CSV table of C-alpha atoms in Angstrom, one decimal:
chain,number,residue,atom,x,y,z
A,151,UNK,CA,35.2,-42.6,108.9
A,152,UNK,CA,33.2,-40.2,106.4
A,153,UNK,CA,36.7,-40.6,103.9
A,154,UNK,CA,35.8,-44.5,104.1
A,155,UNK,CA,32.4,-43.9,103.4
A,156,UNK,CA,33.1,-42.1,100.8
A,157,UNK,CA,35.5,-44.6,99.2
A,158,UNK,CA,32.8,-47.2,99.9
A,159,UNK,CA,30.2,-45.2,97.9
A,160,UNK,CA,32.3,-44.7,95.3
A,161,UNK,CA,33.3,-48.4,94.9
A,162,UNK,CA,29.8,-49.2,95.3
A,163,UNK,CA,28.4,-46.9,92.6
A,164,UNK,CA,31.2,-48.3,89.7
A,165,UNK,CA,30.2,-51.9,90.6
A,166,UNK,CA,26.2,-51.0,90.0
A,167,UNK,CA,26.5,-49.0,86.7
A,168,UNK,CA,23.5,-49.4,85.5
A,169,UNK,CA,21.8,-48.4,88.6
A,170,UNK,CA,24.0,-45.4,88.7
A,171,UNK,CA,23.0,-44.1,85.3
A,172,UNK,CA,19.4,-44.6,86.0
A,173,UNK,CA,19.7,-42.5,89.3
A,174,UNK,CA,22.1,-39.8,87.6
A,175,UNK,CA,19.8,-39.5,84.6
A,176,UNK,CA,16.5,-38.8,87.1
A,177,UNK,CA,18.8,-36.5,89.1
A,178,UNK,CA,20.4,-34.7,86.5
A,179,UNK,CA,17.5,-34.1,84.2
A,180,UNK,CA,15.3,-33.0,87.0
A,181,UNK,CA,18.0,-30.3,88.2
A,182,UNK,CA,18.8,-29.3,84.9
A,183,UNK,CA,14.9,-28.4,84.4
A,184,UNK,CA,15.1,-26.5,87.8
A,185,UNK,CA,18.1,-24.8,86.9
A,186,UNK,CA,17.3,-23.6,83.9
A,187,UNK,CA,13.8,-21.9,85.5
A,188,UNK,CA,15.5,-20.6,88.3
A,189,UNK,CA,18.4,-19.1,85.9
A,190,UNK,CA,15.3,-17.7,83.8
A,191,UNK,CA,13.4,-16.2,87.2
A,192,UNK,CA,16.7,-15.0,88.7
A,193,UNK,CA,17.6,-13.1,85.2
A,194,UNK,CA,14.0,-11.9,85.3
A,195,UNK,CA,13.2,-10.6,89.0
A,196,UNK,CA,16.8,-11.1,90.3
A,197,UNK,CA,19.7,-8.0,90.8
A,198,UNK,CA,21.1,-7.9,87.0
A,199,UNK,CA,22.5,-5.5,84.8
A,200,UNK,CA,21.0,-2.2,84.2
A,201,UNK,CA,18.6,-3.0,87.3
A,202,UNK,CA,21.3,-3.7,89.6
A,203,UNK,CA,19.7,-1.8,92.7
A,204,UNK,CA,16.4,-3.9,92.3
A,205,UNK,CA,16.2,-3.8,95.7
A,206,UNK,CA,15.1,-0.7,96.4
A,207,UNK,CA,13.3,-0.2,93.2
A,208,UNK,CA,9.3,0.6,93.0
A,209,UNK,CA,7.0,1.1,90.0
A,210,UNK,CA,4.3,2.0,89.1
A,211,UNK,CA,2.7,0.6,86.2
A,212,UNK,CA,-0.6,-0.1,85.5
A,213,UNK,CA,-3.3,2.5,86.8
A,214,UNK,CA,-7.3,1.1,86.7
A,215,UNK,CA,-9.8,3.6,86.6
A,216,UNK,CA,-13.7,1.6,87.3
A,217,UNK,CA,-16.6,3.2,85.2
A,218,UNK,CA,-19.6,4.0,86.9
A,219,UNK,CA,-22.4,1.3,87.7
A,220,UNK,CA,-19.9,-1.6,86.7
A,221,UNK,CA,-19.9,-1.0,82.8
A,222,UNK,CA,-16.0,-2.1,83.2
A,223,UNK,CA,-12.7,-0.8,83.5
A,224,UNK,CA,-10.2,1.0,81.5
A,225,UNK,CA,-6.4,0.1,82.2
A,226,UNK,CA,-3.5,1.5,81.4
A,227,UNK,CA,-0.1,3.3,82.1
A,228,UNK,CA,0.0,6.8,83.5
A,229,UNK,CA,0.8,9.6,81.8
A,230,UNK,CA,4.0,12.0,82.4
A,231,UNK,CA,1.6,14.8,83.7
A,232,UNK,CA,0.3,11.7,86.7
A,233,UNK,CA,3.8,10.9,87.8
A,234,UNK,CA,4.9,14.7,87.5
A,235,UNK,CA,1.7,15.8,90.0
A,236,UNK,CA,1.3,12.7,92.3
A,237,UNK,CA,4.8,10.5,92.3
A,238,UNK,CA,7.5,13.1,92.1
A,239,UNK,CA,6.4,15.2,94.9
A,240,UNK,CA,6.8,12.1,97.4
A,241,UNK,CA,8.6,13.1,100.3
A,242,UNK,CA,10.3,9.7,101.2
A,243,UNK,CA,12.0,8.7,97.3
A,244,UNK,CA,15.7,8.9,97.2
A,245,UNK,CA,14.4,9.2,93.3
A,246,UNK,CA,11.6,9.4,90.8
A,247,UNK,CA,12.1,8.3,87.3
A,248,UNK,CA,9.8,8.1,84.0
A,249,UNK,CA,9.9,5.8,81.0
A,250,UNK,CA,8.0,4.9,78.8
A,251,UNK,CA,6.2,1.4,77.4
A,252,UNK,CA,8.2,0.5,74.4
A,253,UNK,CA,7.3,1.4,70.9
A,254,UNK,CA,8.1,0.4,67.5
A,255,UNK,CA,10.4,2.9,65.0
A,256,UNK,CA,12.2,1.6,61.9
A,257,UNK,CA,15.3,2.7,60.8
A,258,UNK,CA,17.3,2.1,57.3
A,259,UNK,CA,20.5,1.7,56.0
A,260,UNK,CA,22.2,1.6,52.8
A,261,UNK,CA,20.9,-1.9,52.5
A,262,UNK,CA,18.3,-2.8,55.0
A,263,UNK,CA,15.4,-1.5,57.0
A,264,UNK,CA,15.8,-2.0,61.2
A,265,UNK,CA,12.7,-3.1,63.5
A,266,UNK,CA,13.8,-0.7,66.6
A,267,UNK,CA,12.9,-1.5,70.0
A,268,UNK,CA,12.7,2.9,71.5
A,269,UNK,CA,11.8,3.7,74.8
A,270,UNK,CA,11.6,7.7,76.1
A,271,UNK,CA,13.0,8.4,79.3
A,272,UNK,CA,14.0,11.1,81.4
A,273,UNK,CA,17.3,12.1,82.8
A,274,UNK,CA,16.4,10.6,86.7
A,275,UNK,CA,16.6,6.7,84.8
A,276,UNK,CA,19.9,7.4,83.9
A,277,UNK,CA,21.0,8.1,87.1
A,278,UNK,CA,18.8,5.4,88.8
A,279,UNK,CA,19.7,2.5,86.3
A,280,UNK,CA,23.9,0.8,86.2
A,281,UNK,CA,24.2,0.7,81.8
A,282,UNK,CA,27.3,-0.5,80.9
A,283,UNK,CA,28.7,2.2,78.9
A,284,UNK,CA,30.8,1.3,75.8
A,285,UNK,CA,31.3,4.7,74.9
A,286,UNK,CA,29.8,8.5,75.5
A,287,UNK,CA,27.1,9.1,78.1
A,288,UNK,CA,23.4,9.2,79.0
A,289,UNK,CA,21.7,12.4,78.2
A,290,UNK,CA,20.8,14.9,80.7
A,291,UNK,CA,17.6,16.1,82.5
A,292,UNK,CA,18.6,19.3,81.1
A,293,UNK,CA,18.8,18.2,78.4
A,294,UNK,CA,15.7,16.3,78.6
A,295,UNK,CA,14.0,19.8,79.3
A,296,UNK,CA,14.9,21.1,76.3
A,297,UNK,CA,13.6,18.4,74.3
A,298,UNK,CA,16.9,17.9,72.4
A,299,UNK,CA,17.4,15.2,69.6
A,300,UNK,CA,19.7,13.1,71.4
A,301,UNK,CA,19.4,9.0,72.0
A,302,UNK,CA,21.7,6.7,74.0
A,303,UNK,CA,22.0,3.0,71.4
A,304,UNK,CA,22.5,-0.1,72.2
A,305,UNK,CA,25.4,-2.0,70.7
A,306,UNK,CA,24.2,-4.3,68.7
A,307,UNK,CA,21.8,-1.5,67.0
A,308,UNK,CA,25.1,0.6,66.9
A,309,UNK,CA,26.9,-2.3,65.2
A,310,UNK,CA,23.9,-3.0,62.6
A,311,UNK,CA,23.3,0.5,61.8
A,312,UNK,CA,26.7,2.3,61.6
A,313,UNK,CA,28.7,-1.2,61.3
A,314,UNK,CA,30.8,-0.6,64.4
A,315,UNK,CA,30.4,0.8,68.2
A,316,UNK,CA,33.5,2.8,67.7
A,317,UNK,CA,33.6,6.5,67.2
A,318,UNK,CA,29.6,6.9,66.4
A,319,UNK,CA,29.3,8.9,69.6
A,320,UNK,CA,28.2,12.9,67.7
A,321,UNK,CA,26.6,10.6,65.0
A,322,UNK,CA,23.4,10.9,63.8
A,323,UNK,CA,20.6,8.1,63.6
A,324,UNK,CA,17.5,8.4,61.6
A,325,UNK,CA,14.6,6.8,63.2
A,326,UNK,CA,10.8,7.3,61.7
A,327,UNK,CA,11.9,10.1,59.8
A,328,UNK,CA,13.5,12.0,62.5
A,329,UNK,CA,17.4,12.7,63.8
A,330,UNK,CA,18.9,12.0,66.7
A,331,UNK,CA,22.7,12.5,67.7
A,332,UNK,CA,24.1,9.6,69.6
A,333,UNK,CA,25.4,10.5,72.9
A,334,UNK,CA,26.4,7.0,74.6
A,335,UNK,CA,26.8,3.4,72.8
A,336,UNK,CA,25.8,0.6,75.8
A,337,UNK,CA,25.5,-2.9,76.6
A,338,UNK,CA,22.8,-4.9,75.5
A,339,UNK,CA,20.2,-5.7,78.0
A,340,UNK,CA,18.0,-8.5,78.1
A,341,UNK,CA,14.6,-8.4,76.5
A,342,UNK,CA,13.3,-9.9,80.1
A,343,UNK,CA,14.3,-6.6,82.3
A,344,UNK,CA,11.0,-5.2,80.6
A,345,UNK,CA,11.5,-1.6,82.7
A,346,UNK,CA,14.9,-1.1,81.1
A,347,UNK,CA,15.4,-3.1,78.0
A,348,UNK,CA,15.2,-1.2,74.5
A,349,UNK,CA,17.6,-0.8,71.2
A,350,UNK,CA,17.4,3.5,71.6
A,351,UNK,CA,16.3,5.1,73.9
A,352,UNK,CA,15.3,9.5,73.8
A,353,UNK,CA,14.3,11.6,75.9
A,354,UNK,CA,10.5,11.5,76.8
A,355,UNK,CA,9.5,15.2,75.6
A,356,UNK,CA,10.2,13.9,72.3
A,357,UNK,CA,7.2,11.6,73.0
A,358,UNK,CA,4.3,12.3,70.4
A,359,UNK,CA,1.7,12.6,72.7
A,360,UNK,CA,-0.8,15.0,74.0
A,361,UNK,CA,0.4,16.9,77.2
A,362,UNK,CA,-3.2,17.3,78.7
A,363,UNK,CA,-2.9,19.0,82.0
A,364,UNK,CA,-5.7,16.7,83.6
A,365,UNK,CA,-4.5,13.3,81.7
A,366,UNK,CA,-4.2,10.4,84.0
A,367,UNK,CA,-3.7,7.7,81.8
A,368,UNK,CA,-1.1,7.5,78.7
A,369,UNK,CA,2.4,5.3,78.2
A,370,UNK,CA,4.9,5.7,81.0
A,371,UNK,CA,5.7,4.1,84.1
A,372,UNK,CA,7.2,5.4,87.1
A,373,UNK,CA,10.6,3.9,88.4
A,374,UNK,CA,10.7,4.7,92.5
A,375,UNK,CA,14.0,4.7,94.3
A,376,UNK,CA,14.1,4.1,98.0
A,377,UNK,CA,17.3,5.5,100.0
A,378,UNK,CA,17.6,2.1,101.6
A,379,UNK,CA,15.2,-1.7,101.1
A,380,UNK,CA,14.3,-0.6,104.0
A,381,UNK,CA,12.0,2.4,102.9
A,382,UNK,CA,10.0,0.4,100.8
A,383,UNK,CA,7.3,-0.4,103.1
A,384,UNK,CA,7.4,3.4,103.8
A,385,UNK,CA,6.9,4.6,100.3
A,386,UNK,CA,4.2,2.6,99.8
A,387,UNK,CA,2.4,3.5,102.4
A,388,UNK,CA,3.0,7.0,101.3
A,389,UNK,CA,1.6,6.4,97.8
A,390,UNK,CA,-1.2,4.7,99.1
A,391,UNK,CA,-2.1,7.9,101.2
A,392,UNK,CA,-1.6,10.4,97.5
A,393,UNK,CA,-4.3,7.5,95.4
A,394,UNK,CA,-7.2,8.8,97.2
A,395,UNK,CA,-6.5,12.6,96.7
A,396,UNK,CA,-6.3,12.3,92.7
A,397,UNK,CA,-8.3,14.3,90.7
A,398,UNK,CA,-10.4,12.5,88.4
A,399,UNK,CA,-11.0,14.0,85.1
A,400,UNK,CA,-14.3,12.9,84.4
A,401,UNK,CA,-16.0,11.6,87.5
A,402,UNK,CA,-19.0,11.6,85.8
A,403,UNK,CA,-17.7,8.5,84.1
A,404,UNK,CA,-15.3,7.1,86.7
A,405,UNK,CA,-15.8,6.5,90.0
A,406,UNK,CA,-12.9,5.0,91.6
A,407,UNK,CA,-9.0,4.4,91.0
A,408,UNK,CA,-7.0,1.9,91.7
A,409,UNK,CA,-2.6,1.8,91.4
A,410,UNK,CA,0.2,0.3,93.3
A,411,UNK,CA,3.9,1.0,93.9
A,412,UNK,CA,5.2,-2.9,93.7
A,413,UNK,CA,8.7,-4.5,93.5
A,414,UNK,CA,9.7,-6.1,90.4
A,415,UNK,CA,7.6,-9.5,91.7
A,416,UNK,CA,4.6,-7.7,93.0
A,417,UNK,CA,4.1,-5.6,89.7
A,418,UNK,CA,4.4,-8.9,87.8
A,419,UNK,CA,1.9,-11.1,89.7
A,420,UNK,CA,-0.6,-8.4,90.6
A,421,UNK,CA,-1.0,-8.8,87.1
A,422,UNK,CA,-0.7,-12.7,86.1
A,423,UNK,CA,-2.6,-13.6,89.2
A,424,UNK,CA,-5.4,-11.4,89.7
A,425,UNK,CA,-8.9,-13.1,90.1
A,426,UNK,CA,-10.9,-10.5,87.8
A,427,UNK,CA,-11.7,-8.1,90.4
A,428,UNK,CA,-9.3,-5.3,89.7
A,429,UNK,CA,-10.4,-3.9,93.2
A,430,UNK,CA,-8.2,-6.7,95.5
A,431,UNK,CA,-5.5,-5.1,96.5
A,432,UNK,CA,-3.3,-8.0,97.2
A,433,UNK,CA,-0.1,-8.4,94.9
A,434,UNK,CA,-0.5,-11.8,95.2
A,435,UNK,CA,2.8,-12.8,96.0
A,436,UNK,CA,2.1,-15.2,98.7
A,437,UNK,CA,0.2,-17.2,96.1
A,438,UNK,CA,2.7,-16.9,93.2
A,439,UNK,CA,5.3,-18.0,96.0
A,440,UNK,CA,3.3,-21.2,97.4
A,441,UNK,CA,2.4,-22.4,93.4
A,442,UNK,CA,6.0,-22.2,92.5
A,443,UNK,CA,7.3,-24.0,95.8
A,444,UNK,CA,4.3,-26.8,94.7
A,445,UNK,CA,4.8,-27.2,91.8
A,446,UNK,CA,8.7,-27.5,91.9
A,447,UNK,CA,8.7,-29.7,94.9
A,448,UNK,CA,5.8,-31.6,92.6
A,449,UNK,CA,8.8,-32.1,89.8
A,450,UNK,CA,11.2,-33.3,92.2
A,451,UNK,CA,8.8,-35.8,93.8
A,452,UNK,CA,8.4,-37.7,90.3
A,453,UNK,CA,12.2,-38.6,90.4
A,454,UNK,CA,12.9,-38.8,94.0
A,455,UNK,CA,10.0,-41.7,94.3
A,456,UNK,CA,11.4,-43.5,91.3
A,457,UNK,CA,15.2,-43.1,92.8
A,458,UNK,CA,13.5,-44.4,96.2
A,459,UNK,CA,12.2,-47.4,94.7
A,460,UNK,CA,15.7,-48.1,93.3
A,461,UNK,CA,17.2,-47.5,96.3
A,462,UNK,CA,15.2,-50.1,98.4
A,463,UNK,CA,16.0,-52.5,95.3
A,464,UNK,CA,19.5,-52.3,95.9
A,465,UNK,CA,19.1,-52.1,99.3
A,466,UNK,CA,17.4,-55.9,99.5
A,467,UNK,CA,20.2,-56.6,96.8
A,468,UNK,CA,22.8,-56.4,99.3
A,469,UNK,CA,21.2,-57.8,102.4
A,470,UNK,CA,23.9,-60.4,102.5
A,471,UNK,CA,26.3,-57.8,102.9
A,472,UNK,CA,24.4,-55.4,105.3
A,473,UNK,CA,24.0,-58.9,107.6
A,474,UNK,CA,27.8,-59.5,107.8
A,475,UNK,CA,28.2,-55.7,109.0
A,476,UNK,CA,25.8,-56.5,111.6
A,477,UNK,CA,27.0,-59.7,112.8
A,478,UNK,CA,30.4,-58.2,113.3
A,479,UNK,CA,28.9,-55.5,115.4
A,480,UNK,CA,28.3,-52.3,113.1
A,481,UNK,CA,25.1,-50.1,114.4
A,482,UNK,CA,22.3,-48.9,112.7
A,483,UNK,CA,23.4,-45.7,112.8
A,484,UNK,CA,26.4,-46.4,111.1
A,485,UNK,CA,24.9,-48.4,108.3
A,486,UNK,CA,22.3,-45.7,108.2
A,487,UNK,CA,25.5,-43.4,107.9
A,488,UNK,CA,26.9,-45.2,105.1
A,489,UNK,CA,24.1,-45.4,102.9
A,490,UNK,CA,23.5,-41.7,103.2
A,491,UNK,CA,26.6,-40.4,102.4
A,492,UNK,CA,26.4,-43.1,98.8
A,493,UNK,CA,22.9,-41.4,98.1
A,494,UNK,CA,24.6,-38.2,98.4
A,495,UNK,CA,27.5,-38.5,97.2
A,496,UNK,CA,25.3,-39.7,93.7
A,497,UNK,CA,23.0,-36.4,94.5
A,498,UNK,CA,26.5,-34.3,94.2
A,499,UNK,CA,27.4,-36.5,90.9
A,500,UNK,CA,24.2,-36.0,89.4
A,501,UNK,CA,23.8,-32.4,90.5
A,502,UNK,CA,27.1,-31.8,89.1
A,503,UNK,CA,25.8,-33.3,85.6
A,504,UNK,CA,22.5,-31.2,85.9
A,505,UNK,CA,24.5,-28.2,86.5
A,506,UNK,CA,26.9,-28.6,83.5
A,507,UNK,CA,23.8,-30.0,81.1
A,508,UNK,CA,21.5,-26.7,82.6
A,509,UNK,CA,24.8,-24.5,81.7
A,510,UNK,CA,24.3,-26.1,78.4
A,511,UNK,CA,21.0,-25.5,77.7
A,512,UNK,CA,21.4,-21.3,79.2
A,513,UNK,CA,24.0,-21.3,76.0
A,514,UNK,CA,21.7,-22.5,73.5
A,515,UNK,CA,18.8,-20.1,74.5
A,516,UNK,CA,21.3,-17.2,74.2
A,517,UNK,CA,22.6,-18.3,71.0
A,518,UNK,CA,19.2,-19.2,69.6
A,519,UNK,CA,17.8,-15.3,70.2
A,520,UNK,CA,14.6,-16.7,71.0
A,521,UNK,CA,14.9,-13.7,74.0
A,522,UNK,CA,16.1,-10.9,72.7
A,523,UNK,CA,20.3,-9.9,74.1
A,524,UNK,CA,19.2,-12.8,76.7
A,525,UNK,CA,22.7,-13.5,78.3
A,526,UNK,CA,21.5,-16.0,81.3
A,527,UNK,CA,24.3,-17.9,83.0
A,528,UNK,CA,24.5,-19.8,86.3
A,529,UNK,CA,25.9,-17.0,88.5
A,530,UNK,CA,26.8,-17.9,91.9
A,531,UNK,CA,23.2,-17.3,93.1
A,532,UNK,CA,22.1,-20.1,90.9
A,533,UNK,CA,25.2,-21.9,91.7
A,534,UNK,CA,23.9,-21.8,95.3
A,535,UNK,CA,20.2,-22.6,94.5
A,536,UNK,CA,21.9,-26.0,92.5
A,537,UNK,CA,23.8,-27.2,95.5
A,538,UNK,CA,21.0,-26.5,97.9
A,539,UNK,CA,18.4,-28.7,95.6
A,540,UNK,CA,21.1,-31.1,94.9
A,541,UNK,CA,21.3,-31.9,98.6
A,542,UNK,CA,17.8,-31.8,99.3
A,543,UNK,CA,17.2,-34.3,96.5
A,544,UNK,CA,19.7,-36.5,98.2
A,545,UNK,CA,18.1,-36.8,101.5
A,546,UNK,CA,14.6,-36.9,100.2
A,547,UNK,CA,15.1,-40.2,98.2
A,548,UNK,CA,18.0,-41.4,101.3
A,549,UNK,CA,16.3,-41.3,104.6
A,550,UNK,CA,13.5,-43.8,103.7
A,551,UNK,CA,15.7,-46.3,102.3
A,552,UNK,CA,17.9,-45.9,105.0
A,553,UNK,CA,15.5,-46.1,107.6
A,554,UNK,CA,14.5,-49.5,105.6
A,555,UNK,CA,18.3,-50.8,105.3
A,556,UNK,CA,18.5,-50.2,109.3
A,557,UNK,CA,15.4,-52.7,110.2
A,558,UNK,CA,16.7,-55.8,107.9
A,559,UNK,CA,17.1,-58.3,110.2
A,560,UNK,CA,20.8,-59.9,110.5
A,561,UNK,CA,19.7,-63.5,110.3
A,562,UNK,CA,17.7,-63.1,107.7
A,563,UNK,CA,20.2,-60.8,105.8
A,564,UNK,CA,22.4,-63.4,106.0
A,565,UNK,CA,20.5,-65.6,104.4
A,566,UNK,CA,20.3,-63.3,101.3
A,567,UNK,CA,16.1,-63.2,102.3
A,568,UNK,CA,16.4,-59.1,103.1
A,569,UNK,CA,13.2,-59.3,104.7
């Protein structure tokens, strides 16, 4: 019976073509959008390439220090000394890592001068983060230690500075008057994974900065490991218990601190959706969660109302025919059936447009640059996210119309009245 149904739809749909583009169009378009931001969210937050463990990552980004009798806040990253005194000695971390905020160097060549993306990093990130690896290696902690002039490059820095990603590996690269000798030639990553992306990265005790024994604040984040997701809870907890036995430098100025270890989301959001009292300790992902889920169900209503309206349209538009079923004995149920499996059967058409148009529209942004290295592509997550939206958009604007098509009276039907 569903193969007839099918077939039915099918016929149905070619013999109402303008109502079929209108309804594709809405669907289409309307996926597309959603597609495109959940491509964009999933690049962002999602398990990609370095950050492919994101599951059970931490960090620790933003420390706020409260001045005394309200006269504001200061906020900032920590400095290496803070993670070296009050992160790395947690007991239950699979792994600590350090980098640092990104920070404009220049570089030239023969004939033209480089904007450089350089982040300073420790040995720990290389062994916490999955780089694709073109050629060479990461540098080591020992390394690290002995503050040696070495820098991992990305390939398209590799390829505008030395012209090729072949064979530079024991090459030198000038960067703000200073030498570094490439070790390791990787893959691009996106300018959206914001705790890994960078053009060169060198090891942090090349950092020009002041190593004050008692200095809290400064330009790294911590990077958390967790032996398993489910630790996370754990190492938070744990952190939480280190916050109120930090030293403050000059309590005569500050009289309270306030950090987090948060997931990739949390240390996001904390941020975006804060009310202006930087002492609520909430992340704030419940509420980032619940505006997102509004506002996309919000964007899906628009269409799915119009696509209703056409639906009950066509559905009077046939009454003639839907009276004929029922005077030769067909149900309710199986009219109800029908109609359903033509409204999604359009959903799968349209979804299948919106998928190809979104794929479209994820080539364009990565062609255009407007992200830096941005390589987003429906993966099979947002593959999955596409079906699963496609089908809800087909009952949503189905069942009402269906409910409607099951309550037409046959006599009436028959005579082409549809009331």
């Amino acid at each position: 019976m569903l193969r007839s149904y099918i077939k039915l739809a099918y016929k149905v749909l070619l013999r109402r073509k303008f109502f079929t583009f209108i309804s594709l169009f809405g669907i289409s378009f309307t996926l597309m959008i959603l597609l495109v931001v959940v491509a964009f969210f999933d690049h962002l937050s999602g398990p990609q390439v370095p950050e492919r463990r994101i599951d059970r990552m931490l960090f620790v980004s933003m420390l706020r220090q409260r001045f005394h009798e309200g006269h504001g806040w200061q906020n900032s990253p920590v400095s290496a000394q803070f993670i070296d005194k009050y992160i790395r000695t947690l007991k239950t971390p699979e792994k600590v890592a350090l980098t640092s905020m990104t920070e404009n160097a220049t570089a030239y060549t023969t004939n033209q001068r480089l904007a450089i993306d350089l982040r300073y990093t420790d040995g720990a990130f290389w062994q916490m983060m999955d780089f694709d690896f073109i050629s060479g290696r990461a540098f080591t902690e020992a390394e690290v230690r002995q503050s040696a002039a070495m820098a991992v490059v990305n390939e398209s820095t590799a390829r505008a500075y030395f012209g090729t990603t072949d064979n530079i590996v024991g090459r030198e690269l000038e960067m703000n008057l200073r030498r570094y000798r490439v070790t390791g030639v990787v893959k691009d990553v996106p300018g959206v994974r914001i705790y890994s992306y960078s053009d060169v990265w060198v090891p942090y005790t090349l950092a020009p900065v002041i190593l004050d024994p008692g200095k809290l604040d400064g330009n790294f984040l911590a990077i958390i490991l967790a032996k398993k997701p489910g630790d996370i809870t754990a190492i938070q907890d744990e952190f939480q218990g280190v916050v109120p036995k930090i030293t403050i430098p000059d309590p005569k100025q500050i009289d309270h601190l306030y950090i987090y270890a948060d997931n990739i989301l949390a240390s996001m959001t904390r941020q975006l959706l804060h009310s202006g009292d930087n002492t609520d300790p909430s992340d704030h992902q419940g509420e980032f969660y619940l505006l997102a889920s509004i506002l996309g169900l919000l964007f899906m209503l628009l269409p799915t109302l119009n696509l209703v309206n056409l639906n009950v349209t066509r559905i009077l538009e046939r009454s003639s025919e839907i009276g004929v079923r029922k005077a030769f004995g067909a149900s309710s149920w199986v009219l109800v059936g029908q109609f359903l499996v033509e409204n999604i059967l359009l959903s799968f058409l349209g979804g299948a447009l919106g998928l190809a148009l979104a794929a479209g529209v994820l080539e364009i942004l990565n062609e255009s640059h407007v992200i830096a290295y941005s390589h987003f592509g429906l993966n099979w997550r947002v593959f999955g996210w596409g079906i699963f939206l496609t089908v809800i958009f087909g009952l949503l604007s189905g069942v009402y119309p269906a409910w409607r098509m099951s309550r037409l009276n046959p006599i009436e039907a028959l005579r082409g009245s549809g009331k």
